[in-house]
CSV table of C-alpha atoms in Angstrom, one decimal:
chain,number,residue,atom,x,y,z
A,15,MET,CA,34.4,116.1,27.7
A,16,SER,CA,32.6,116.1,31.2
A,17,PHE,CA,28.9,115.8,31.7
A,18,SER,CA,27.3,117.5,34.7
A,19,SER,CA,23.6,117.0,36.0
A,20,GLU,CA,22.7,120.3,34.1
A,21,HIS,CA,23.3,118.6,30.9
A,22,TYR,CA,21.1,115.7,31.8
A,23,LEU,CA,18.6,118.2,32.9
A,24,CYS,CA,18.7,120.9,30.5
A,25,GLY,CA,20.3,119.2,27.5
A,26,PRO,CA,18.6,117.4,24.5
A,27,SER,CA,18.1,114.3,26.1
A,28,SER,CA,16.3,115.5,29.3
A,29,TYR,CA,12.8,114.3,29.8
A,30,ARG,CA,11.9,117.4,31.3
A,31,LYS,CA,12.6,119.2,28.0
A,32,VAL,CA,10.4,116.8,26.2
A,33,PHE,CA,7.6,116.8,28.4
A,34,GLY,CA,7.9,120.3,30.1
A,35,ASP,CA,7.0,121.1,33.3
A,36,SER,CA,3.4,121.4,32.6
A,37,SER,CA,3.2,118.2,30.7
A,38,TYR,CA,5.2,116.3,33.2
A,39,ARG,CA,2.6,117.1,35.9
A,40,ARG,CA,-0.2,114.6,36.8
A,41,PRO,CA,-3.1,115.5,34.6
A,42,PRO,CA,-6.2,116.5,36.7
A,43,ALA,CA,-8.8,113.8,36.8
A,44,SER,CA,-11.1,116.1,35.0
A,45,ASP,CA,-9.0,115.9,31.7
A,46,GLY,CA,-9.7,112.2,31.2
A,47,LEU,CA,-7.5,109.5,29.5
A,48,ASP,CA,-6.0,110.5,26.3
A,49,LEU,CA,-4.5,107.0,24.9
A,50,SER,CA,-3.2,108.5,21.6
A,51,GLN,CA,-1.1,111.0,23.8
A,52,ALA,CA,0.1,108.2,26.0
A,53,ALA,CA,1.1,106.3,22.9
A,54,ALA,CA,3.0,109.3,21.6
A,55,ARG,CA,4.8,109.8,24.8
A,56,THR,CA,5.8,106.2,24.9
A,57,ASN,CA,7.3,106.6,21.4
A,58,GLU,CA,9.0,109.7,22.4
A,59,TYR,CA,10.4,108.1,25.5
A,60,LYS,CA,11.6,105.2,23.4
A,61,ILE,CA,13.2,107.6,20.9
A,62,ILE,CA,14.8,109.6,23.8
A,63,ARG,CA,16.3,106.5,25.4
A,64,THR,CA,17.5,105.4,21.8
A,65,ASN,CA,19.3,108.9,21.4
A,66,GLU,CA,20.8,108.6,24.9
A,67,LYS,CA,22.0,105.2,24.1
A,68,GLU,CA,23.6,106.4,21.0
A,69,GLN,CA,25.0,109.2,23.0
A,70,LEU,CA,26.3,107.0,25.6
A,71,GLN,CA,27.9,104.9,22.9
A,72,GLY,CA,29.6,108.0,21.1
A,73,LEU,CA,31.0,109.0,24.6
A,74,ASN,CA,32.3,105.6,25.1
A,75,ASP,CA,33.7,105.7,21.7
A,76,ARG,CA,35.3,109.2,22.3
A,77,PHE,CA,36.5,107.9,25.7
A,78,ALA,CA,38.1,105.0,24.0
A,79,VAL,CA,39.8,107.3,21.5
A,80,PHE,CA,41.2,109.5,24.2
A,81,ILE,CA,42.4,106.3,26.0
A,82,GLU,CA,44.3,105.3,22.8
A,83,LYS,CA,45.7,108.8,22.5
A,84,ALA,CA,46.9,108.8,25.9
A,85,GLN,CA,48.6,105.4,25.6
A,86,GLN,CA,50.6,107.1,22.8
A,87,ARG,CA,52.2,109.7,25.3
A,88,ASP,CA,55.1,109.5,27.2
A,89,VAL,CA,55.4,108.1,30.8
A,90,ASP,CA,54.6,111.6,32.5
A,91,GLY,CA,51.7,112.5,30.1
A,92,ALA,CA,50.2,108.9,30.5
A,93,THR,CA,50.4,109.3,34.6
A,94,LEU,CA,48.6,112.8,34.0
A,95,ALA,CA,46.1,111.2,31.6
A,96,ARG,CA,45.5,108.4,34.0
A,97,LEU,CA,44.6,110.7,36.8
A,98,ASP,CA,42.5,112.8,34.4
A,99,LEU,CA,40.6,109.9,33.2
A,100,GLU,CA,40.2,108.7,36.8
A,101,LYS,CA,38.7,111.8,37.5
A,102,LYS,CA,36.4,111.8,34.3
A,103,VAL,CA,35.6,108.3,35.1
A,104,GLU,CA,34.3,109.2,38.5
A,105,SER,CA,32.4,112.2,37.0
A,106,LEU,CA,31.0,109.8,34.6
A,107,LEU,CA,30.0,107.3,37.2
A,108,ASP,CA,28.5,109.8,39.2
A,109,GLU,CA,26.5,111.3,36.0
A,110,LEU,CA,25.6,107.8,35.3
A,111,ALA,CA,24.1,107.4,39.1
A,112,PHE,CA,22.6,110.6,38.6
A,113,VAL,CA,21.0,109.8,35.4
A,114,ARG,CA,19.9,106.4,36.5
A,115,GLN,CA,18.4,108.2,39.6
A,116,VAL,CA,16.6,110.7,37.4
A,117,HIS,CA,15.5,107.9,35.1
A,118,ASP,CA,14.2,106.0,38.0
A,119,GLU,CA,12.4,108.9,39.2
A,120,GLU,CA,10.9,109.8,35.8
A,121,VAL,CA,9.9,106.0,35.2
A,122,ALA,CA,8.1,106.2,38.7
A,123,GLU,CA,6.4,109.3,38.2
A,124,LEU,CA,5.5,107.9,34.7
A,125,LEU,CA,4.0,104.8,36.1
A,126,ALA,CA,2.1,106.9,38.6
A,127,THR,CA,0.6,108.9,36.0
A,128,LEU,CA,-0.1,106.0,33.9
A,129,GLN,CA,-1.7,104.3,37.2
A,130,ALA,CA,-3.6,107.4,37.8
A,131,SER,CA,-4.8,107.3,34.1
A,132,SER,CA,-5.7,103.8,34.2
A,133,GLN,CA,-7.8,104.4,37.4
A,134,ALA,CA,-9.5,107.3,35.8
A,135,ALA,CA,-10.0,105.3,32.6
A,136,ALA,CA,-11.7,102.6,34.7
A,137,GLU,CA,-14.3,104.9,35.9
A,138,VAL,CA,-15.1,106.5,32.6
A,139,ASP,CA,-17.2,104.5,30.5
A,140,VAL,CA,-15.5,104.2,27.1
A,141,ALA,CA,-17.2,102.8,24.0
A,142,VAL,CA,-14.3,101.4,22.2
A,143,ALA,CA,-12.0,98.8,23.7
A,144,LYS,CA,-8.8,100.5,25.5
A,145,PRO,CA,-5.5,98.6,25.0
A,146,ASP,CA,-3.7,97.5,28.1
A,147,LEU,CA,-0.5,99.6,28.1
A,148,SER,CA,0.8,98.6,31.7
A,149,SER,CA,2.1,95.4,30.5
A,150,ALA,CA,3.9,97.1,27.6
A,151,LEU,CA,5.3,99.6,30.0
A,152,ARG,CA,6.5,96.9,32.2
A,153,GLU,CA,8.2,95.1,29.3
A,154,ILE,CA,9.7,98.5,28.2
A,155,ARG,CA,10.8,99.2,31.8
A,156,ALA,CA,12.3,95.7,32.3
A,157,GLN,CA,14.1,96.1,28.9
A,158,TYR,CA,15.5,99.3,29.7
A,159,GLU,CA,16.5,98.3,33.1
A,160,SER,CA,18.1,95.2,31.8
A,161,LEU,CA,19.9,97.6,28.9
A,162,ALA,CA,20.8,100.0,31.8
A,163,ALA,CA,22.4,97.3,33.9
A,164,LYS,CA,24.3,95.7,31.0
A,165,ASN,CA,25.5,99.0,30.0
A,166,LEU,CA,26.5,99.9,33.4
A,167,GLN,CA,28.0,96.5,33.9
A,168,SER,CA,29.9,96.9,30.5
A,169,ALA,CA,31.2,100.3,31.3
A,170,GLU,CA,32.4,99.0,34.8
A,171,GLU,CA,34.2,96.2,33.1
A,172,TRP,CA,35.7,98.3,30.5
A,173,TYR,CA,36.7,100.8,33.1
A,174,LYS,CA,38.4,98.2,35.2
A,175,SER,CA,40.2,96.5,32.2
A,176,LYS,CA,41.2,99.9,31.1
A,177,PHE,CA,42.0,100.9,34.6
A,178,ALA,CA,43.9,97.5,34.9
A,179,ASN,CA,46.0,98.2,31.8
A,180,LEU,CA,46.6,101.7,32.8
A,181,ASN,CA,48.0,100.5,36.2
A,182,GLU,CA,50.1,97.9,34.3
A,183,GLN,CA,51.4,100.5,31.9
A,184,ALA,CA,52.1,102.8,34.9
A,185,ALA,CA,53.9,100.1,36.6
A,186,ARG,CA,56.1,99.4,33.7
A,187,SER,CA,56.5,103.1,33.1
A,188,THR,CA,57.7,103.4,36.8
A,189,GLU,CA,59.9,100.5,36.5
A,190,ALA,CA,61.3,102.0,33.2
A,191,ILE,CA,61.7,105.3,35.0
A,192,ARG,CA,63.6,103.6,38.0
A,193,ALA,CA,65.7,101.6,35.6
A,194,SER,CA,66.5,105.0,33.6
A,195,ARG,CA,67.2,106.8,36.7
A,196,GLU,CA,69.6,104.2,37.9
A,197,GLU,CA,71.4,104.1,34.4
A,198,ILE,CA,71.6,107.9,34.7
A,199,HIS,CA,73.0,107.6,38.1
A,200,GLU,CA,75.5,105.1,36.9
A,201,TYR,CA,76.5,107.2,33.9
A,202,ARG,CA,76.8,110.2,36.3
A,203,ARG,CA,79.0,108.2,38.7
A,204,GLN,CA,80.9,107.1,35.5
A,205,LEU,CA,81.2,110.5,34.1
A,206,GLN,CA,82.5,111.8,37.4
A,207,ALA,CA,85.1,109.2,37.6
A,208,ARG,CA,86.0,110.0,33.9
A,209,THR,CA,86.3,113.6,34.8
A,210,ILE,CA,88.7,113.0,37.8
A,211,GLU,CA,90.8,110.8,35.7
A,212,ILE,CA,90.8,113.3,32.8
A,213,GLU,CA,91.9,116.1,35.5
A,214,GLY,CA,94.6,113.7,36.8
A,215,LEU,CA,95.7,113.0,33.3
A,216,ARG,CA,95.7,116.6,32.3
A,217,GLY,CA,97.8,117.6,35.4
A,218,ALA,CA,100.3,114.7,34.3
A,219,ASN,CA,100.3,116.1,30.9
A,220,GLU,CA,101.2,119.6,32.0
A,221,SER,CA,104.0,118.3,34.2
A,222,LEU,CA,105.3,116.2,31.4
A,223,GLU,CA,105.1,119.2,29.1
A,224,ARG,CA,107.1,121.3,31.7
A,225,GLN,CA,109.5,118.6,31.8
A,226,ILE,CA,109.9,118.4,28.0
A,227,LEU,CA,110.3,122.1,28.1
A,228,GLU,CA,113.2,122.1,30.6
A,229,LEU,CA,114.8,119.2,28.9
A,230,GLU,CA,114.7,121.0,25.5
A,231,GLU,CA,116.2,124.1,27.2
A,232,ARG,CA,118.6,121.9,28.8
A,233,HIS,CA,119.3,120.1,25.4
A,234,SER,CA,119.6,123.6,23.7
A,235,ALA,CA,122.2,124.8,26.2
A,236,GLU,CA,124.2,121.7,26.1
A,237,VAL,CA,124.1,121.7,22.3
A,238,ALA,CA,125.1,125.4,22.6
A,239,SER,CA,128.1,124.4,25.0
A,240,TYR,CA,129.0,121.6,22.8
A,241,GLN,CA,129.1,123.9,19.7
A,242,ASP,CA,131.3,126.3,21.5
A,243,SER,CA,133.6,123.4,22.6
A,244,ILE,CA,133.6,122.0,19.0
A,245,GLY,CA,134.5,125.7,17.9
A,246,GLN,CA,137.2,125.8,20.4
A,247,LEU,CA,138.4,122.8,19.5
A,248,GLU,CA,138.6,123.6,15.9
A,249,ASN,CA,140.5,126.8,16.8
A,250,ASP,CA,142.9,124.6,18.7
A,251,LEU,CA,143.1,122.2,15.8
A,252,ARG,CA,143.9,125.0,13.4
A,253,ASN,CA,146.4,126.2,15.9
A,254,THR,CA,148.0,123.0,16.2
A,255,LYS,CA,148.3,122.5,12.5
A,256,SER,CA,149.9,125.8,12.1
A,257,GLU,CA,152.4,125.0,15.0
A,258,MET,CA,153.1,121.8,13.2
A,259,ALA,CA,153.7,123.5,10.1
A,260,ARG,CA,156.1,125.9,11.9
A,261,HIS,CA,157.9,123.0,13.7
A,262,LEU,CA,158.2,121.2,10.6
A,263,ARG,CA,159.6,124.3,8.9
A,264,GLU,CA,162.0,124.4,11.9
A,265,TYR,CA,162.6,120.8,11.3
A,266,GLN,CA,163.5,121.5,7.6
A,267,ASP,CA,165.8,124.5,8.6
A,268,LEU,CA,167.4,122.0,11.0
A,269,LEU,CA,167.9,119.4,8.3
A,270,ASN,CA,169.4,122.1,6.0
A,271,VAL,CA,171.7,123.2,8.8
A,272,LYS,CA,172.9,119.6,9.3
A,273,MET,CA,173.6,119.3,5.6
A,274,ALA,CA,175.6,122.5,5.8
A,275,LEU,CA,177.5,121.1,8.8
A,276,ASP,CA,178.0,118.0,7.2
A,277,ILE,CA,179.2,119.6,4.0
A,278,GLU,CA,181.4,121.9,6.4
A,279,ILE,CA,182.9,118.9,8.2
A,280,ALA,CA,183.7,117.2,4.8
A,281,ALA,CA,185.5,120.3,3.8
A,282,TYR,CA,187.5,120.5,7.1
A,283,ARG,CA,188.3,116.9,6.7
A,284,LYS,CA,189.7,117.6,3.0
A,285,LEU,CA,191.5,120.4,4.2
A,286,LEU,CA,193.2,118.2,7.2
A,287,GLU,CA,194.0,115.5,4.7
A,288,GLY,CA,195.6,117.9,2.5
A,289,GLU,CA,197.6,119.3,5.5
A,290,GLU,CA,198.6,116.1,6.3
A,291,THR,CA,199.8,115.4,2.9
A,292,ARG,CA,201.5,118.7,2.5
A,293,PHE,CA,203.0,118.1,5.9
A,294,SER,CA,204.5,114.8,5.0
A,295,THR,CA,205.6,116.0,1.5
A,296,SER,CA,207.3,119.0,2.8
A,297,GLY,CA,209.1,117.0,5.5
A,298,SER,CA,210.8,114.7,3.2
A,299,SER,CA,211.7,117.6,0.8
A,300,ILE,CA,213.3,119.3,3.7
A,301,LEU,CA,215.3,116.3,4.5
A,302,GLY,CA,216.7,115.9,1.2
A,303,LEU,CA,217.7,119.4,0.7
A,304,ASN,CA,219.3,120.2,4.0
A,305,PRO,CA,223.0,120.0,3.9
A,306,LEU,CA,223.3,119.8,7.6
A,307,PRO,CA,223.6,116.6,9.0
A,308,ASN,CA,220.2,114.7,9.3
A,309,PRO,CA,218.8,115.0,12.7
A,310,GLY,CA,218.0,111.6,12.7
A,311,TYR,CA,221.6,110.8,12.5
A,312,LEU,CA,222.0,112.5,15.7
A,313,LEU,CA,219.2,110.7,17.3
A,314,PRO,CA,219.4,107.2,18.1
A,315,PRO,CA,217.4,105.0,15.7
A,316,ARG,CA,215.2,104.0,18.1
A,317,ILE,CA,214.3,107.6,19.4
A,318,LEU,CA,213.9,108.5,15.6
A,319,SER,CA,211.5,105.7,15.0
A,320,SER,CA,209.5,106.3,17.9
A,321,THR,CA,209.2,110.0,17.1
A,322,THR,CA,208.0,109.1,13.7
A,323,SER,CA,205.5,106.7,14.9
A,324,LYS,CA,204.4,109.1,17.3
A,325,VAL,CA,203.7,111.8,14.6
A,326,SER,CA,202.0,109.2,12.4
A,327,SER,CA,199.8,107.8,15.2
A,328,THR,CA,199.0,111.2,16.3
A,329,GLY,CA,197.8,112.2,12.7
A,330,LEU,CA,195.9,109.0,12.6
A,331,SER,CA,194.5,109.3,15.9
A,332,LEU,CA,193.0,112.7,15.0
A,333,LYS,CA,191.8,111.6,11.9
A,334,LYS,CA,189.9,108.8,13.8
A,335,GLU,CA,188.6,111.2,16.1
A,336,GLU,CA,187.4,113.6,13.8
A,337,GLU,CA,185.7,110.6,11.8
A,338,GLY,CA,184.2,109.3,15.2
A,339,GLU,CA,182.8,112.8,16.1
A,340,GLU,CA,181.3,113.1,12.6
A,341,GLU,CA,179.5,109.7,12.8
A,342,GLU,CA,178.4,110.4,16.3
A,343,ALA,CA,177.0,114.0,15.4
A,344,SER,CA,175.1,112.1,12.3
A,345,LYS,CA,173.7,109.5,14.4
A,346,VAL,CA,172.7,111.9,17.3
A,347,THR,CA,171.1,114.1,14.5
A,348,SER,CA,169.1,111.2,12.8
A,349,LYS,CA,168.1,109.9,16.3
A,350,LYS,CA,166.9,113.4,17.1
A,351,THR,CA,165.1,113.8,13.7
A,352,SER,CA,163.2,110.5,14.4
A,353,GLN,CA,162.3,111.5,17.8
A,354,ILE,CA,161.1,114.7,16.7
A,355,GLY,CA,158.9,112.9,14.1
A,356,GLU,CA,157.5,110.5,16.5
A,357,SER,CA,156.9,113.3,19.0
A,358,PHE,CA,154.7,115.4,16.4
A,359,GLU,CA,152.8,112.3,15.8
A,360,GLU,CA,152.4,111.5,19.6
A,361,ILE,CA,151.2,115.2,20.0
A,362,LEU,CA,148.8,115.3,17.3
A,363,GLU,CA,147.2,112.0,18.8
A,364,GLU,CA,147.0,113.4,22.3
A,365,THR,CA,145.6,116.8,21.2
A,366,ILE,CA,142.9,115.1,19.3
A,367,GLY,CA,141.9,112.6,22.0
A,368,ALA,CA,142.6,114.9,25.1
A,369,ASN,CA,141.6,118.2,23.6
A,370,ARG,CA,145.1,119.6,24.5
A,371,GLY,CA,145.6,123.2,23.8
A,372,PRO,CA,148.5,124.9,21.6
A,373,THR,CA,150.3,125.8,24.9
A,374,ALA,CA,150.8,122.1,26.0
A,375,ILE,CA,151.9,121.2,22.3
A,376,THR,CA,154.6,124.1,22.4
A,377,GLU,CA,155.8,122.9,25.5
A,378,GLU,CA,156.1,119.4,24.4
A,379,LEU,CA,157.7,120.3,21.4
A,380,SER,CA,160.3,122.7,23.3
A,381,LYS,CA,161.1,119.4,25.3
A,382,ASN,CA,161.7,117.3,22.5
A,383,THR,CA,163.7,119.8,20.3
A,384,ALA,CA,166.4,119.8,22.7
A,385,PHE,CA,169.4,118.9,20.3
A,386,SER,CA,173.1,118.4,20.8
A,387,PRO,CA,175.4,121.2,22.1
A,388,LYS,CA,176.3,121.9,18.5
A,389,ALA,CA,172.7,122.5,17.5
A,390,GLN,CA,172.1,124.7,20.5
A,391,ALA,CA,175.3,126.8,19.4
A,392,LEU,CA,173.7,127.0,16.1
A,393,GLN,CA,170.3,128.2,17.5
């Protein structure tokens, strides 16, 4: 709330409103001295000064309340309030100086009026004793001047203290603002660094995700290739098992052929033994029944014995050769059988370890199934 000069000139505390323009002028000398009117004016002047003092105190109270409210605001509001208060204080100081000047002028005019009235009263012969108002007015003036000086001094001191407090608060607020700005700048710098770091990590993450996708695709392709290889190996294993079963059947057939050959050889052996027995029996019977002279008698004994020994030795050698051939054939057959079994085991191990196909197994079996000339003749 600002007070201008019109408020003091036209407001309820104005002296001109109380006295008026007509009453404020110096009374003409012909009117005389009205002591009761002067006393009334003095009382009114006291009342006016008291009201002005109360108004000034209320203004100071409102100003203090306004300062307390301004202290509760933020830094920007406090700065604006400080500027506004400085303007208001300057305005109040100007108004106070103007009021003081008006007061001095009014007091001077009032003293001049009182002096003129006292001079006029000295010329007029009054029957009653006149009270001496000049000393009272001087005392009142001195009191009001001292009160105004005290009020002005207290207002200046209060203004200086408030202004110092506001300056101190503004300095603290400025320091807090500076610290806050530095902190904000540091936070922005950290945020920028974290943003750059996040961008770098995002790029690395995308690169790793692409690598993971490539590895997954490669892994899927390798898994599919391995599954195909496993399927092919399983097919090869089934084919190998079927080939082994076929070769085992062929081996069983060969064993059956061998047994048949053994039986046939035994039958031939029996036939040979029977023929030898029959031949020897028939020879002895022919010699006993023949009336012709014995050929042995015609031959020398040495020749006959040699001939007989040759015949017997020839039969024995034939028998031994047949037995040797039979034993040799059985040995060769057993050896070939063991070799075929071993070759089957080796082929199975090599097939499982080296993933060999059925073609290689067939070739190996064909190499290992080369039998003796008798077996080839049977095939």
